[in-house]
Amino acid sequence: MREPGASAITPAERWLLLVCVLGFGLLAVALGQSNNWDLRNYHWYNGWAWLTGRENRDFAAAYTQTWFNPVLPAALYLLLNSLPAWLGTFALGCAQGLNLIPLHTIARRLLPASLCAHRWIVVVVCVTGLLGANGRGELGATFGDTLVSLPVLLAVATLIARGGLSNRRLLVAGALLGLAVGIKLTTAPLVLGIALALPALARSPRDALRLIGIGAAGAAMMFAISDGWWLWHLWQRYGNPLFPMFGSVFGGDYVPPFDTRDARYLPRSLAEWLFYPLVWAKHPRLVSELWFLDLRIPLLFLGMLGLPLWRRPALAHAAPRALRFVLTAVALGYVGWLILFGYYRYLAVIEMLAPVLLICALCGVFQRSEKRQQFAAVVICTILLLFTRPANWGRLQHYSEGYVEVTLPTLPDLATATVLLVDDQPLAFLAPAFPATTRFVRIGGGMLGPPIPEWRFDADAATHLATAGEPLYVLLGKPQSALVTASLARRNLRLASSECARVQANLLPPAIPIYLCNAQRIASP
């Protein structure tokens, strides 16, 4: 028996999707080149450092993020460093726009035939999913949340496609999910939710075991390829495969004297644990360091609360197992996110799926009127698009020729020098502009230096400093700050009396001048 759903996609529909993908690239260019804190800290540096083998030469240049999986930063570095800045932004925007393809497949599978018959409505619903606060805020940017979303959506589309779940398709879907988690561990809650929801696609308990077993095998295989080698490397070096996170769990010499978990965005009250999307709709800084506005997930949350009212009629129009599976996966993924992170950017995939699931709910309410279903879909998309304001992560006003352009001051012996990082400014992105033989050693800021008590990391910094080449320079924003003075003093250093020279770079905020200052060793007391 043929399951309900849309007819085959037409050539005109394919062309429309292609135009939309290119449109996302053009919109990314129009928004401007990304210039965010993470880019200046580790997105640019980690890719370059891994590709050029800097691990034993530098030390903690990008704070705790120095030890994140370098695969995605390396891919971004290769792309953006090889193209003019505007073209790299366009390519990145198109790559993020590719989420439209699997999202469109998912929508055509879940939405009722009354909407799928109007193909433009389905495309509008999917574009609405991609233009949320995460989608627009990260368009053309290097965060990665809307890049790793692509294998996740492809996996969901594969799992709910017509024709039954063969072992081969299960392996492919599992591999896509394993790839997403391997590249960016923050996708783990949603991927786990998808895995736990697989029985919703099963036709029997035995079939559920097959789905979970083969899917898990594919995920484990690709996770080992994409991240297992890196976890093993961290385990051998630090005794912690997630270093520096969860040090208290794994123990050993590298347990920091502070909590590395960022708990700023986790719920704090019973009301927040129970109704967090409704709370952050009014107070978005609970889940983000920057203000934003997006009603997709709060409205979906309300829709899920009303699930008993619309689920049965909605299932009568859509593929029932597919809709049940996606709803369960989203709910479980949200719960995992709520427990582990509470940080809005990590909900990018659910934000993309929200309009589709919302409209499934509305179609369940208006099941007897196709015109009302179509009208409701257009209205909800219009409301979502009008009441969306992405966070301002930072954009440049003008494109430079290269994505990162740095002008260093003329100082002696930079090729043999060691550059010290001592404050909280994200400056690792400057490292590729120095001679390849220059070393970068962090002795303060982040996990190191006052006011943090000395621990094993300070000993490692001292070891790197003891073998450091001369001269010593300090890269910093506020030469006279007490934090800088204390961090240098801990390592028996001080700034020289000579004036500091300013570093110029297109990514440096004008209000925060960055200097390269000479440092001197002082005798131990």
Coordinates of C-alpha atoms in Angstrom, one line a residue, residues 32-45 77 80-81 85 89 140-142 393-407 425-433 502-514:
G32 CA 28.8 41.3 5.4
Q33 CA 31.9 39.3 6.3
S34 CA 31.6 37.6 9.7
N35 CA 33.8 38.9 12.5
N36 CA 32.9 37.1 15.7
W37 CA 34.8 36.3 18.9
D38 CA 35.2 32.6 18.1
L39 CA 36.6 33.4 14.7
R40 CA 39.3 35.6 16.2
N41 CA 40.0 33.1 19.0
Y42 CA 40.0 29.6 17.5
H43 CA 38.1 29.1 14.2
W44 CA 40.9 30.6 12.2
Y45 CA 43.8 29.5 14.4
Y77 CA 40.5 27.8 6.8
L80 CA 38.2 31.1 3.3
N81 CA 42.0 31.5 3.0
A85 CA 36.7 37.4 1.3
T89 CA 31.4 34.3 2.3
G140 CA 28.2 33.2 6.1
A141 CA 29.7 32.9 9.5
T142 CA 32.1 30.3 10.8
W393 CA 27.7 38.3 16.3
G394 CA 29.7 40.9 14.4
R395 CA 30.1 41.8 10.7
L396 CA 32.7 43.9 8.9
Q397 CA 31.4 47.0 7.1
H398 CA 33.6 46.4 4.1
Y399 CA 35.2 43.3 2.5
S400 CA 39.0 43.1 2.4
E401 CA 40.8 41.3 -0.3
G402 CA 41.6 38.4 2.0
Y403 CA 39.4 37.0 4.7
V404 CA 42.0 37.8 7.4
E405 CA 44.5 40.6 6.7
V406 CA 47.2 41.5 9.3
T407 CA 49.9 44.1 9.2
Q425 CA 41.4 39.2 24.1
P426 CA 40.9 36.6 21.4
L427 CA 44.1 37.1 19.4
A428 CA 45.1 33.6 18.1
F429 CA 43.9 34.5 14.6
L430 CA 46.9 36.8 14.3
A431 CA 49.4 33.9 14.5
P432 CA 49.4 32.9 10.8
A433 CA 50.6 36.3 9.9
R502 CA 50.5 48.5 17.3
V503 CA 49.2 45.5 15.3
Q504 CA 46.7 46.2 12.5
A505 CA 44.2 43.7 11.3
N506 CA 40.8 43.8 9.6
L507 CA 39.2 41.7 12.3
L508 CA 40.3 43.8 15.2
P509 CA 37.6 46.0 16.7
P510 CA 38.7 49.7 16.3
A511 CA 37.8 50.4 20.0
I512 CA 40.3 47.7 21.2
P513 CA 43.8 48.5 20.0
I514 CA 46.2 45.5 20.1

